[in-house]
Amino acid sequence: MNATSLDKDILFVSMVLNAWDTYTKRVTDFLDKISDQGLLTQVAPDRNRVYYLIGHLTVVNDRMLPLLGIGDTHYGEQEAMFLTNPDNKELSGPTPEVLRQNWKDSLERLSKGFKQFSTDEWFSKHSAVSEQDFEKEPNRNKLNIIINRTNHMASHYGQLLLVKEK
Amino acid sequence: MNATSLDKDILFVSMVLNAWDTYTKRVTDFLDKISDQGLLTQVAPDRNRVYYLIGHLTVVNDRMLPLLGIGDTHYGEQEAMFLTNPDNKELSGPTPEVLRQNWKDSLERLSKGFKQFSTDEWFSKHSAVSEQDFEKEPNRNKLNIIINRTNHMASHYGQLLLVKEK
């Protein structure tokens, strides 16, 4: 590999991680500003509450740990509440304080894991694809998970932006 | 450059373009399904109308042409309406039919331009960065524009998803 193509590999990884960092920072800033009462606001009439969306994004982050091979999930018991079912105000979940902390912890764990990866590891398969399928579809690599999850986060961030606190 | 690193270069570009295609298809499918009346719905109370968001995304696509060096803008006269100013129901813009067509045309022009780029060209600077700055910040390349614009589109797509037609 010549220097130019090696540089390009490193550059590409940094471009993807920069976009991830941009959106995690935007969500974190939003969460730091909103009140506990604001968490209970729906982003639009009959749509998800902020509370649900933050829990949802946290659980999706959490599931990236085994997918990327950097750890086990920590919030498996919250998947029914925030992932497999729609928002339900009747159910009681984590307190606002715990919800906020879980979001930050989920990012911290990912960030630590990301730092361990070499460029080649970023282009290796994630755990939800078989060796055979990966040979045919080499885009199903770890870095692609970050691209897709950043877009997923951006789509919910757009919804969070609709909330106005009085 | 050996085969593996060349493959990886091609792979990056395809990963980024696949994510772009995923979200342009989602927005297009949304637009194909919504009625002309539905275009006038606000995504949340006192927030942008669907009409505005589609116009906004179209103008942002359009501005990518000069940014990527693949053409001039076609909807410069709509920038005041859809980009530099917030939604304003009093102003009259393109008809629903024209709005829908512009969206598709903006994508078509980009798609044609994307096909001309070699991998090295994707990693070359976009037109809004100087040679000097690009030397220090090589991430300010054409491919990064696609990563960022896909996230931007995803954030508005998340908002469009909140609309319910009766």
Short mmCIF file of C-alpha atoms in Angstrom, two decimals:
data_model
loop_
_atom_site.label_atom_id
_atom_site.label_comp_id
_atom_site.label_asym_id
_atom_site.label_seq_id
_atom_site.Cartn_x
_atom_site.Cartn_y
_atom_site.Cartn_z
CA MET A 1 0.00 0.00 0.00
CA ASN A 2 1.46 3.38 -0.90
CA ALA A 3 1.29 6.38 1.38
CA THR A 4 -1.52 8.00 -0.54
CA SER A 5 -3.90 5.10 -0.27
CA LEU A 6 -3.01 4.54 3.39
CA ASP A 7 -3.73 8.23 4.04
CA LYS A 8 -7.03 7.84 2.26
CA ASP A 9 -8.04 4.95 4.52
CA ILE A 10 -7.27 6.95 7.63
CA LEU A 11 -8.96 10.00 6.18
CA PHE A 12 -12.10 8.09 5.35
CA VAL A 13 -12.40 6.65 8.87
CA SER A 14 -11.95 10.14 10.32
CA MET A 15 -14.64 11.57 8.01
CA VAL A 16 -17.14 8.97 9.20
CA LEU A 17 -16.23 9.38 12.87
CA ASN A 18 -16.39 13.19 12.59
CA ALA A 19 -19.96 12.98 11.31
CA TRP A 20 -20.84 10.62 14.19
CA ASP A 21 -19.26 13.01 16.69
CA THR A 22 -21.15 15.96 15.21
CA TYR A 23 -24.53 14.33 15.75
CA THR A 24 -23.76 12.80 19.16
CA LYS A 25 -22.69 16.27 20.28
CA ARG A 26 -25.89 17.82 18.91
CA VAL A 27 -28.07 15.30 20.74
CA THR A 28 -26.01 15.70 23.93
CA ASP A 29 -26.30 19.50 23.77
CA PHE A 30 -30.04 19.20 23.23
CA LEU A 31 -30.33 16.83 26.21
CA ASP A 32 -28.22 19.08 28.43
CA LYS A 33 -30.53 22.01 27.71
CA ILE A 34 -33.95 20.40 28.00
CA SER A 35 -35.67 20.25 31.41
CA ASP A 36 -36.96 17.03 32.98
CA GLN A 37 -40.46 18.31 32.22
CA GLY A 38 -39.43 18.92 28.61
CA LEU A 39 -38.46 15.25 28.28
CA LEU A 40 -42.16 14.43 28.52
CA THR A 41 -43.06 16.61 25.52
CA GLN A 42 -44.12 14.89 22.33
CA VAL A 43 -42.16 16.02 19.26
CA ALA A 44 -45.49 16.38 17.40
CA PRO A 45 -49.10 15.57 18.35
CA ASP A 46 -49.49 11.82 18.99
CA ARG A 47 -45.84 11.23 18.25
CA ASN A 48 -42.95 10.03 20.41
CA ARG A 49 -41.93 11.90 23.52
CA VAL A 50 -38.38 13.23 23.84
CA TYR A 51 -37.99 10.73 26.70
CA TYR A 52 -38.72 7.85 24.31
CA LEU A 53 -36.41 9.11 21.57
CA ILE A 54 -33.47 9.51 23.94
CA GLY A 55 -34.12 6.03 25.38
CA HIS A 56 -34.41 4.69 21.83
CA LEU A 57 -31.12 6.22 20.68
CA THR A 58 -29.40 4.98 23.85
CA VAL A 59 -30.58 1.40 23.29
CA VAL A 60 -29.51 1.57 19.63
CA ASN A 61 -26.05 2.78 20.76
CA ASP A 62 -25.95 0.00 23.34
CA ARG A 63 -26.66 -2.67 20.74
CA MET A 64 -23.75 -1.42 18.66
CA LEU A 65 -21.36 -2.83 21.31
CA PRO A 66 -21.93 -6.53 20.42
CA LEU A 67 -22.46 -5.65 16.75
CA LEU A 68 -18.97 -4.13 16.63
CA GLY A 69 -17.52 -6.80 18.93
CA ILE A 70 -16.52 -4.35 21.65
CA GLY A 71 -18.72 -5.47 24.54
CA ASP A 72 -22.05 -6.75 25.78
CA THR A 73 -25.21 -4.67 25.99
CA HIS A 74 -25.98 -2.89 29.26
CA TYR A 75 -29.63 -1.95 28.67
CA GLY A 76 -31.07 -5.15 27.23
CA GLU A 77 -34.05 -4.91 29.60
CA GLN A 78 -34.99 -1.54 28.05
CA GLU A 79 -35.27 -2.85 24.49
CA ALA A 80 -38.95 -3.75 24.89
CA MET A 81 -39.70 -0.25 26.09
CA PHE A 82 -37.58 1.79 23.68
CA LEU A 83 -37.02 -0.36 20.63
CA THR A 84 -39.53 -3.12 19.95
CA ASN A 85 -42.57 -1.17 21.14
CA PRO A 86 -43.84 2.34 20.40
CA ASP A 87 -43.88 5.03 23.05
CA ASN A 88 -46.22 4.24 25.94
CA LYS A 89 -46.75 6.83 28.63
CA GLU A 90 -48.26 4.23 30.96
CA LEU A 91 -45.01 2.33 31.33
CA SER A 92 -42.45 3.59 33.80
CA GLY A 93 -38.82 3.48 32.73
CA PRO A 94 -35.57 5.05 33.93
CA THR A 95 -35.77 8.34 35.83
CA PRO A 96 -34.74 11.44 33.88
CA GLU A 97 -31.43 11.42 35.70
CA VAL A 98 -30.71 7.79 34.79
CA LEU A 99 -31.90 8.33 31.20
CA ARG A 100 -29.46 11.22 30.81
CA GLN A 101 -26.61 9.26 32.36
CA ASN A 102 -27.29 6.17 30.20
CA TRP A 103 -27.07 8.28 27.05
CA LYS A 104 -23.65 9.58 28.05
CA ASP A 105 -22.42 6.18 29.23
CA SER A 106 -23.53 4.54 25.98
CA LEU A 107 -21.45 7.07 24.02
CA GLU A 108 -18.47 6.71 26.32
CA ARG A 109 -18.37 2.93 25.83
CA LEU A 110 -18.56 3.30 22.07
CA SER A 111 -15.91 5.98 22.02
CA LYS A 112 -13.52 3.74 23.97
CA GLY A 113 -14.20 0.87 21.59
CA PHE A 114 -13.72 3.02 18.49
CA LYS A 115 -10.25 4.01 19.67
CA GLN A 116 -9.11 0.38 19.69
CA PHE A 117 -9.86 -0.21 16.01
CA SER A 118 -7.16 -0.09 13.37
CA THR A 119 -8.20 1.04 9.92
CA ASP A 120 -8.28 -2.57 8.75
CA GLU A 121 -10.52 -3.52 11.65
CA TRP A 122 -12.99 -0.81 10.68
CA PHE A 123 -13.27 -2.56 7.33
CA SER A 124 -13.78 -5.98 8.87
CA LYS A 125 -17.21 -7.57 9.17
CA HIS A 126 -19.66 -6.75 11.94
CA SER A 127 -21.13 -9.57 14.02
CA ALA A 128 -24.53 -9.74 12.31
CA VAL A 129 -23.16 -10.84 8.94
CA SER A 130 -21.76 -14.31 8.10
CA GLU A 131 -18.29 -14.84 6.61
CA GLN A 132 -19.89 -16.02 3.37
CA ASP A 133 -22.21 -13.03 3.01
CA PHE A 134 -19.41 -10.66 3.93
CA GLU A 135 -17.27 -12.03 1.12
CA LYS A 136 -20.02 -11.06 -1.33
CA GLU A 137 -20.96 -7.83 0.43
CA PRO A 138 -17.78 -6.28 1.89
CA ASN A 139 -19.69 -3.07 2.58
CA ARG A 140 -21.26 -4.83 5.58
CA ASN A 141 -18.31 -3.77 7.69
CA LYS A 142 -18.00 -2.03 11.04
CA LEU A 143 -17.50 1.41 9.56
CA ASN A 144 -20.72 1.13 7.60
CA ILE A 145 -22.55 0.60 10.89
CA ILE A 146 -21.33 4.04 11.96
CA ILE A 147 -22.49 5.64 8.68
CA ASN A 148 -25.94 4.09 9.04
CA ARG A 149 -26.32 4.79 12.74
CA THR A 150 -25.30 8.43 12.23
CA ASN A 151 -28.08 8.84 9.67
CA HIS A 152 -30.53 7.12 12.02
CA MET A 153 -29.51 9.45 14.84
CA ALA A 154 -29.77 12.50 12.51
CA SER A 155 -33.33 11.53 11.57
CA HIS A 156 -34.38 11.51 15.24
CA TYR A 157 -32.35 14.62 15.99
CA GLY A 158 -34.40 16.43 13.35
CA GLN A 159 -37.50 15.42 15.29
CA LEU A 160 -36.07 16.58 18.62
CA LEU A 161 -35.43 19.99 17.09
CA LEU A 162 -39.17 20.51 16.71
CA VAL A 163 -39.65 20.68 20.48
CA LYS A 164 -40.05 24.12 21.96
CA GLU A 165 -39.73 24.62 25.69
CA LYS A 166 -41.73 27.49 27.10
CA MET B 1 -1.45 0.80 -4.80
CA ASN B 2 -2.20 -2.88 -4.30
CA ALA B 3 -5.54 -4.47 -5.14
CA THR B 4 -6.75 -4.51 -1.55
CA SER B 5 -6.32 -0.79 -0.98
CA LEU B 6 -7.80 0.03 -4.36
CA ASP B 7 -10.80 -2.15 -3.50
CA LYS B 8 -11.12 -0.33 -0.21
CA ASP B 9 -11.16 3.06 -1.97
CA ILE B 10 -13.97 1.91 -4.21
CA LEU B 11 -15.73 0.40 -1.22
CA PHE B 12 -15.71 3.70 0.78
CA VAL B 13 -17.24 5.58 -2.09
CA SER B 14 -19.94 2.95 -2.53
CA MET B 15 -20.73 2.95 1.21
CA VAL B 16 -21.27 6.71 1.16
CA LEU B 17 -23.29 6.67 -2.07
CA ASN B 18 -25.45 3.78 -0.83
CA ALA B 19 -26.42 5.78 2.25
CA TRP B 20 -27.20 8.79 0.03
CA ASP B 21 -29.34 6.60 -2.25
CA THR B 22 -31.19 5.13 0.73
CA TYR B 23 -32.30 8.54 1.97
CA THR B 24 -33.04 10.06 -1.43
CA LYS B 25 -35.25 7.03 -2.11
CA ARG B 26 -37.03 7.45 1.23
CA VAL B 27 -37.77 11.11 0.55
CA THR B 28 -38.86 10.33 -3.02
CA ASP B 29 -41.19 7.56 -1.81
CA PHE B 30 -42.63 9.91 0.79
CA LEU B 31 -43.18 12.60 -1.86
CA ASP B 32 -44.77 10.14 -4.29
CA LYS B 33 -47.29 9.12 -1.63
CA ILE B 34 -48.29 12.48 -0.18
CA SER B 35 -51.16 14.43 -1.76
CA ASP B 36 -50.87 18.04 -2.93
CA GLN B 37 -53.00 18.97 0.07
CA GLY B 38 -50.63 17.03 2.34
CA LEU B 39 -47.74 19.18 1.13
CA LEU B 40 -49.32 22.08 2.99
CA THR B 41 -49.28 20.23 6.33
CA GLN B 42 -46.86 21.42 8.98
CA VAL B 43 -44.65 18.65 10.40
CA ALA B 44 -45.47 19.94 13.91
CA PRO B 45 -47.44 22.96 15.17
CA ASP B 46 -45.79 26.21 14.03
CA ARG B 47 -43.07 24.29 12.23
CA ASN B 48 -42.16 23.99 8.56
CA ARG B 49 -44.63 22.67 6.01
CA VAL B 50 -43.78 19.61 3.95
CA TYR B 51 -43.80 21.97 0.95
CA TYR B 52 -41.02 24.04 2.51
CA LEU B 53 -38.90 21.04 3.49
CA ILE B 54 -39.04 19.54 0.00
CA GLY B 55 -38.17 22.90 -1.53
CA HIS B 56 -35.37 23.27 1.03
CA LEU B 57 -33.88 19.85 0.28
CA THR B 58 -34.15 20.53 -3.47
CA VAL B 59 -32.28 23.83 -3.19
CA VAL B 60 -29.62 22.18 -1.01
CA ASN B 61 -29.21 19.46 -3.68
CA ASP B 62 -29.04 22.13 -6.35
CA ARG B 63 -26.25 23.98 -4.59
CA MET B 64 -24.22 20.79 -4.47
CA LEU B 65 -23.71 21.08 -8.26
CA PRO B 66 -21.27 24.02 -8.13
CA LEU B 67 -19.86 22.80 -4.80
CA LEU B 68 -18.86 19.52 -6.46
CA GLY B 69 -17.91 21.24 -9.70
CA ILE B 70 -20.49 19.42 -11.80
CA GLY B 71 -22.70 22.27 -12.93
CA ASP B 72 -24.45 25.52 -12.17
CA THR B 73 -27.47 25.90 -9.93
CA HIS B 74 -30.93 25.76 -11.51
CA TYR B 75 -33.04 27.10 -8.65
CA GLY B 76 -31.00 30.07 -7.45
CA GLU B 77 -34.14 32.22 -7.39
CA GLN B 78 -35.70 29.85 -4.84
CA GLU B 79 -32.92 30.18 -2.28
CA ALA B 80 -34.54 33.17 -0.56
CA MET B 81 -37.76 31.21 -0.19
CA PHE B 82 -36.41 27.83 0.85
CA LEU B 83 -32.98 28.40 2.33
CA THR B 84 -32.22 31.85 3.69
CA ASN B 85 -35.70 32.48 5.09
CA PRO B 86 -38.01 30.40 7.26
CA ASP B 87 -41.25 28.97 5.93
CA ASN B 88 -43.75 31.67 4.95
CA LYS B 89 -47.23 30.66 3.86
CA GLU B 90 -47.87 34.09 2.38
CA LEU B 91 -45.25 33.69 -0.33
CA SER B 92 -46.17 31.78 -3.45
CA GLY B 93 -43.57 29.43 -4.86
CA PRO B 94 -43.53 26.57 -7.36
CA THR B 95 -46.75 24.62 -7.90
CA PRO B 96 -46.89 21.18 -6.29
CA GLU B 97 -46.26 19.64 -9.68
CA VAL B 98 -43.16 21.75 -10.29
CA LEU B 99 -41.92 21.22 -6.73
CA ARG B 100 -42.14 17.44 -7.22
CA GLN B 101 -40.40 17.60 -10.58
CA ASN B 102 -37.61 19.85 -9.29
CA TRP B 103 -36.85 17.36 -6.52
CA LYS B 104 -36.45 14.55 -9.03
CA ASP B 105 -34.47 16.69 -11.48
CA SER B 106 -32.09 17.84 -8.73
CA LEU B 107 -31.36 14.21 -7.90
CA GLU B 108 -30.97 13.23 -11.53
CA ARG B 109 -28.36 15.94 -12.13
CA LEU B 110 -26.40 14.89 -9.06
CA SER B 111 -26.59 11.25 -9.99
CA LYS B 112 -25.17 11.96 -13.45
CA GLY B 113 -22.36 14.02 -11.94
CA PHE B 114 -21.52 11.36 -9.33
CA LYS B 115 -21.00 8.80 -12.07
CA GLN B 116 -18.24 10.90 -13.65
CA PHE B 117 -16.05 10.94 -10.54
CA SER B 118 -13.11 8.61 -10.14
CA THR B 119 -12.23 7.58 -6.58
CA ASP B 120 -9.41 10.12 -6.54
CA GLU B 121 -11.77 12.86 -7.62
CA TRP B 122 -14.11 12.03 -4.73
CA PHE B 123 -11.17 12.74 -2.43
CA SER B 124 -10.33 16.02 -4.13
CA LYS B 125 -11.35 19.37 -2.66
CA HIS B 126 -14.81 20.84 -3.08
CA SER B 127 -15.18 24.37 -4.46
CA ALA B 128 -15.83 26.15 -1.15
CA VAL B 129 -12.40 25.39 0.31
CA SER B 130 -9.10 27.00 -0.74
CA GLU B 131 -6.06 24.98 -1.83
CA GLN B 132 -4.22 26.10 1.32
CA ASP B 133 -6.99 25.11 3.69
CA PHE B 134 -7.50 21.84 1.89
CA GLU B 135 -3.86 20.96 2.41
CA LYS B 136 -4.38 21.29 6.16
CA GLU B 137 -7.88 19.78 6.16
CA PRO B 138 -8.01 17.04 3.50
CA ASN B 139 -11.35 15.89 4.90
CA ARG B 140 -12.94 18.86 3.13
CA ASN B 141 -13.31 16.77 0.01
CA LYS B 142 -16.23 16.01 -2.30
CA LEU B 143 -17.09 12.71 -0.64
CA ASN B 144 -17.46 14.42 2.72
CA ILE B 145 -20.09 16.70 1.19
CA ILE B 146 -22.16 13.59 0.46
CA ILE B 147 -21.74 12.28 4.02
CA ASN B 148 -22.84 15.62 5.47
CA ARG B 149 -25.70 16.19 3.05
CA THR B 150 -27.03 12.68 3.69
CA ASN B 151 -27.18 13.42 7.42
CA HIS B 152 -28.85 16.76 6.71
CA MET B 153 -31.44 15.03 4.51
CA ALA B 154 -31.98 12.33 7.16
CA SER B 155 -32.70 14.96 9.80
CA HIS B 156 -35.45 16.49 7.65
CA TYR B 157 -36.71 13.06 6.58
CA GLY B 158 -37.26 12.28 10.26
CA GLN B 159 -39.45 15.38 10.43
CA LEU B 160 -41.42 14.43 7.30
CA LEU B 161 -42.20 11.07 8.90
CA LEU B 162 -44.24 12.83 11.57
CA VAL B 163 -46.88 13.88 9.05
CA LYS B 164 -50.05 11.85 9.00
CA GLU B 165 -52.46 12.16 6.09
CA LYS B 166 -56.08 11.51 6.98
#
